[in-house]
Amino acid sequence: MPSDDSPSIENLLANNVAWARRVEAERPGFFRKLSAQQAPHYLWIGCSDSRVPANEVVGLEPGELFVHRNVANLVQLADLNCLSVTQFAIEVLKVSHILVCGHYGCGGVRAALHGDRIGLSEHWIRPLRSLCEEYRAELDALPDDDARVTRLCELNVLRQSRNLLHTQVVQDTWDRNQPLAIHPVIYGLNDGLLHQLSEPITSNEQGVALLHV
Ligand code: CO
């Protein structure tokens, strides 16, 4: 249950009415136009963390960003949800950019690093435990736990970007010369800034060369 100072659901619904009225007043016909067509150019694959609101972070309006979020922004080949979102975004909506966005201080990454007991999510973040083991020597050489979490958050974005690169849907996209760029980025909870972890990946060869995590 929310604490006493949390807004009630009635508050949220009232907020919604106020927001819809404000938007419509500022831009008459906004919702009517939006309901007729969805044509975003960008797909965001990010963490479910409430502190990383996808649209706000990149200054995009409703209708401009297609979004998939899960705990620790994983791209797994057996995840039909993530794969179908990606396929729909590329093949139907024709998005030409995918942001794979992690964030520093990610709870899922920290739990994987520490081996924390977090219920079902333990199964979900298992690939991160493996990543952690792969990079154990590099992580152990860092001065403290914060530095290890930070580095693992970055490695995670690069690994998930590489997983995305290896999906059939992305390979097929480049095979038919449909433009597509993958952008590995990480968000700073402390300063609200996105940092690029590599240059945009626009071909398989480039991805293989740059994403060796
Ligand atoms: Co997170």
mmCIF file of C-alpha atoms in Angstrom, residues 41-205:
data_model
loop_
_atom_site.group_PDB
_atom_site.id
_atom_site.type_symbol
_atom_site.label_atom_id
_atom_site.label_comp_id
_atom_site.label_asym_id
_atom_site.label_seq_id
_atom_site.Cartn_x
_atom_site.Cartn_y
_atom_site.Cartn_z
ATOM 1 C CA HIS A 41 11.153 6.868 -35.525
ATOM 2 C CA TYR A 42 12.687 5.446 -32.367
ATOM 3 C CA LEU A 43 12.486 2.302 -30.267
ATOM 4 C CA TRP A 44 13.609 2.492 -26.643
ATOM 5 C CA ILE A 45 14.672 -0.674 -24.856
ATOM 6 C CA GLY A 46 15.227 0.304 -21.241
ATOM 7 C CA CYS A 47 14.964 -0.677 -17.595
ATOM 8 C CA SER A 48 11.612 -0.673 -15.775
ATOM 9 C CA ASP A 49 13.127 1.622 -13.129
ATOM 10 C CA SER A 50 10.695 4.451 -12.298
ATOM 11 C CA ARG A 51 13.536 6.968 -12.313
ATOM 12 C CA VAL A 52 14.210 6.544 -16.030
ATOM 13 C CA PRO A 53 11.111 7.859 -17.823
ATOM 14 C CA ALA A 54 11.862 7.151 -21.470
ATOM 15 C CA ASN A 55 9.969 9.934 -23.256
ATOM 16 C CA GLU A 56 10.958 12.649 -20.811
ATOM 17 C CA VAL A 57 14.637 11.792 -20.851
ATOM 18 C CA VAL A 58 14.901 12.341 -24.604
ATOM 19 C CA GLY A 59 12.264 15.065 -24.888
ATOM 20 C CA LEU A 60 9.842 13.110 -27.066
ATOM 21 C CA GLU A 61 6.073 13.503 -27.207
ATOM 22 C CA PRO A 62 3.408 10.789 -27.177
ATOM 23 C CA GLY A 63 3.577 9.070 -30.567
ATOM 24 C CA GLU A 64 7.300 9.660 -31.036
ATOM 25 C CA LEU A 65 8.884 6.803 -29.085
ATOM 26 C CA PHE A 66 8.034 3.098 -29.138
ATOM 27 C CA VAL A 67 8.975 1.620 -25.770
ATOM 28 C CA HIS A 68 9.928 -1.737 -24.315
ATOM 29 C CA ARG A 69 11.050 -1.912 -20.698
ATOM 30 C CA ASN A 70 12.001 -4.771 -18.410
ATOM 31 C CA VAL A 71 14.105 -5.284 -15.304
ATOM 32 C CA ALA A 72 17.718 -4.385 -16.165
ATOM 33 C CA ASN A 73 16.950 -3.721 -19.866
ATOM 34 C CA LEU A 74 17.748 -7.227 -21.076
ATOM 35 C CA VAL A 75 17.514 -8.427 -24.682
ATOM 36 C CA GLN A 76 17.206 -12.197 -24.568
ATOM 37 C CA LEU A 77 16.727 -14.409 -27.586
ATOM 38 C CA ALA A 78 14.028 -16.424 -25.798
ATOM 39 C CA ASP A 79 12.044 -13.323 -24.774
ATOM 40 C CA LEU A 80 9.087 -13.202 -27.134
ATOM 41 C CA ASN A 81 7.931 -9.924 -25.650
ATOM 42 C CA CYS A 82 11.118 -8.009 -26.425
ATOM 43 C CA LEU A 83 11.544 -9.714 -29.807
ATOM 44 C CA SER A 84 8.006 -9.048 -30.960
ATOM 45 C CA VAL A 85 8.202 -5.400 -29.891
ATOM 46 C CA THR A 86 11.454 -5.098 -31.835
ATOM 47 C CA GLN A 87 10.070 -6.801 -34.923
ATOM 48 C CA PHE A 88 6.896 -4.695 -34.888
ATOM 49 C CA ALA A 89 8.928 -1.521 -34.426
ATOM 50 C CA ILE A 90 11.241 -2.290 -37.329
ATOM 51 C CA GLU A 91 8.953 -4.018 -39.815
ATOM 52 C CA VAL A 92 5.645 -2.258 -39.260
ATOM 53 C CA LEU A 93 6.515 1.120 -37.753
ATOM 54 C CA LYS A 94 9.821 1.336 -39.674
ATOM 55 C CA VAL A 95 11.771 2.809 -36.810
ATOM 56 C CA SER A 96 15.339 3.565 -37.872
ATOM 57 C CA HIS A 97 16.947 3.971 -34.437
ATOM 58 C CA ILE A 98 16.974 1.707 -31.394
ATOM 59 C CA LEU A 99 18.263 3.051 -28.097
ATOM 60 C CA VAL A 100 19.410 0.296 -25.767
ATOM 61 C CA CYS A 101 19.386 2.273 -22.551
ATOM 62 C CA GLY A 102 20.770 1.121 -19.232
ATOM 63 C CA HIS A 103 21.266 3.272 -16.165
ATOM 64 C CA TYR A 104 23.880 3.622 -13.468
ATOM 65 C CA GLY A 105 22.846 2.288 -10.068
ATOM 66 C CA CYS A 106 20.546 -0.347 -11.627
ATOM 67 C CA GLY A 107 19.018 -2.536 -8.895
ATOM 68 C CA GLY A 108 18.884 -5.579 -11.175
ATOM 69 C CA VAL A 109 22.558 -5.256 -12.018
ATOM 70 C CA ARG A 110 23.455 -4.752 -8.360
ATOM 71 C CA ALA A 111 21.446 -7.817 -7.338
ATOM 72 C CA ALA A 112 23.254 -9.904 -9.960
ATOM 73 C CA LEU A 113 26.627 -8.682 -8.754
ATOM 74 C CA HIS A 114 25.826 -9.416 -5.110
ATOM 75 C CA GLY A 115 23.883 -12.628 -5.636
ATOM 76 C CA ASP A 116 20.911 -11.102 -3.759
ATOM 77 C CA ARG A 117 17.738 -13.129 -3.209
ATOM 78 C CA ILE A 118 15.043 -11.238 -5.110
ATOM 79 C CA GLY A 119 12.489 -13.917 -5.898
ATOM 80 C CA LEU A 120 11.467 -14.541 -9.486
ATOM 81 C CA SER A 121 13.664 -11.721 -10.723
ATOM 82 C CA GLU A 122 16.637 -13.941 -9.876
ATOM 83 C CA HIS A 123 15.731 -16.079 -12.879
ATOM 84 C CA TRP A 124 15.279 -13.053 -15.074
ATOM 85 C CA ILE A 125 18.705 -11.583 -14.291
ATOM 86 C CA ARG A 126 20.558 -14.888 -14.604
ATOM 87 C CA PRO A 127 22.282 -13.688 -17.821
ATOM 88 C CA LEU A 128 23.734 -10.852 -15.744
ATOM 89 C CA ARG A 129 25.192 -13.330 -13.273
ATOM 90 C CA SER A 130 26.942 -14.989 -16.203
ATOM 91 C CA LEU A 131 28.183 -11.630 -17.482
ATOM 92 C CA CYS A 132 29.488 -10.931 -14.001
ATOM 93 C CA GLU A 133 31.433 -14.199 -13.962
ATOM 94 C CA GLU A 134 32.858 -13.528 -17.423
ATOM 95 C CA TYR A 135 34.224 -10.182 -16.238
ATOM 96 C CA ARG A 136 35.076 -11.254 -12.685
ATOM 97 C CA ALA A 137 38.771 -10.350 -12.993
ATOM 98 C CA GLU A 138 38.106 -6.871 -14.353
ATOM 99 C CA LEU A 139 35.383 -6.204 -11.776
ATOM 100 C CA ASP A 140 37.458 -7.483 -8.842
ATOM 101 C CA ALA A 141 40.286 -5.140 -9.824
ATOM 102 C CA LEU A 142 38.071 -2.076 -9.313
ATOM 103 C CA PRO A 143 38.481 -0.089 -6.067
ATOM 104 C CA ASP A 144 35.021 -0.576 -4.548
ATOM 105 C CA ASP A 145 31.526 -1.918 -4.913
ATOM 106 C CA ASP A 146 30.092 1.261 -6.472
ATOM 107 C CA ALA A 147 32.728 1.128 -9.179
ATOM 108 C CA ARG A 148 31.897 -2.526 -9.859
ATOM 109 C CA VAL A 149 28.158 -1.797 -10.150
ATOM 110 C CA THR A 150 28.916 1.121 -12.468
ATOM 111 C CA ARG A 151 31.127 -0.975 -14.726
ATOM 112 C CA LEU A 152 28.689 -3.894 -14.790
ATOM 113 C CA CYS A 153 25.882 -1.487 -15.762
ATOM 114 C CA GLU A 154 27.974 -0.405 -18.763
ATOM 115 C CA LEU A 155 28.954 -3.955 -19.696
ATOM 116 C CA ASN A 156 25.283 -4.889 -19.529
ATOM 117 C CA VAL A 157 24.252 -2.239 -22.078
ATOM 118 C CA LEU A 158 27.002 -3.373 -24.444
ATOM 119 C CA ARG A 159 26.074 -7.041 -24.026
ATOM 120 C CA GLN A 160 22.362 -6.379 -24.596
ATOM 121 C CA SER A 161 23.196 -4.304 -27.670
ATOM 122 C CA ARG A 162 25.229 -7.219 -28.973
ATOM 123 C CA ASN A 163 22.338 -9.590 -28.266
ATOM 124 C CA LEU A 164 20.090 -7.272 -30.261
ATOM 125 C CA LEU A 165 22.614 -7.196 -33.093
ATOM 126 C CA HIS A 166 22.460 -10.996 -33.287
ATOM 127 C CA THR A 167 18.684 -11.228 -33.556
ATOM 128 C CA GLN A 168 17.278 -12.459 -36.845
ATOM 129 C CA VAL A 169 15.063 -9.409 -37.112
ATOM 130 C CA VAL A 170 18.016 -6.990 -36.984
ATOM 131 C CA GLN A 171 20.133 -9.114 -39.340
ATOM 132 C CA ASP A 172 17.248 -9.301 -41.826
ATOM 133 C CA THR A 173 16.767 -5.539 -41.634
ATOM 134 C CA TRP A 174 20.326 -4.836 -42.706
ATOM 135 C CA ASP A 175 20.221 -7.643 -45.307
ATOM 136 C CA ARG A 176 17.427 -5.834 -47.125
ATOM 137 C CA ASN A 177 19.255 -2.488 -46.758
ATOM 138 C CA GLN A 178 16.636 -0.968 -44.469
ATOM 139 C CA PRO A 179 18.445 1.713 -42.433
ATOM 140 C CA LEU A 180 18.755 0.876 -38.749
ATOM 141 C CA ALA A 181 21.092 2.217 -36.071
ATOM 142 C CA ILE A 182 21.552 0.690 -32.619
ATOM 143 C CA HIS A 183 22.620 3.185 -29.946
ATOM 144 C CA PRO A 184 24.068 1.768 -26.706
ATOM 145 C CA VAL A 185 23.472 4.468 -24.086
ATOM 146 C CA ILE A 186 23.465 4.723 -20.308
ATOM 147 C CA TYR A 187 21.558 7.160 -18.121
ATOM 148 C CA GLY A 188 22.942 8.874 -15.041
ATOM 149 C CA LEU A 189 20.413 8.967 -12.182
ATOM 150 C CA ASN A 190 22.540 11.675 -10.541
ATOM 151 C CA ASP A 191 22.645 14.147 -13.403
ATOM 152 C CA GLY A 192 19.853 13.092 -15.783
ATOM 153 C CA LEU A 193 22.294 12.740 -18.674
ATOM 154 C CA LEU A 194 22.566 10.020 -21.305
ATOM 155 C CA HIS A 195 26.045 8.863 -22.271
ATOM 156 C CA GLN A 196 26.837 6.998 -25.487
ATOM 157 C CA LEU A 197 28.848 3.841 -24.836
ATOM 158 C CA SER A 198 29.830 3.353 -28.466
ATOM 159 C CA GLU A 199 29.227 5.050 -31.756
ATOM 160 C CA PRO A 200 25.914 4.108 -33.384
ATOM 161 C CA ILE A 201 25.929 0.591 -34.862
ATOM 162 C CA THR A 202 24.641 0.667 -38.428
ATOM 163 C CA SER A 203 25.876 -2.662 -39.810
ATOM 164 C CA ASN A 204 26.679 -6.175 -38.659
ATOM 165 C CA GLU A 205 30.413 -5.750 -39.368
#
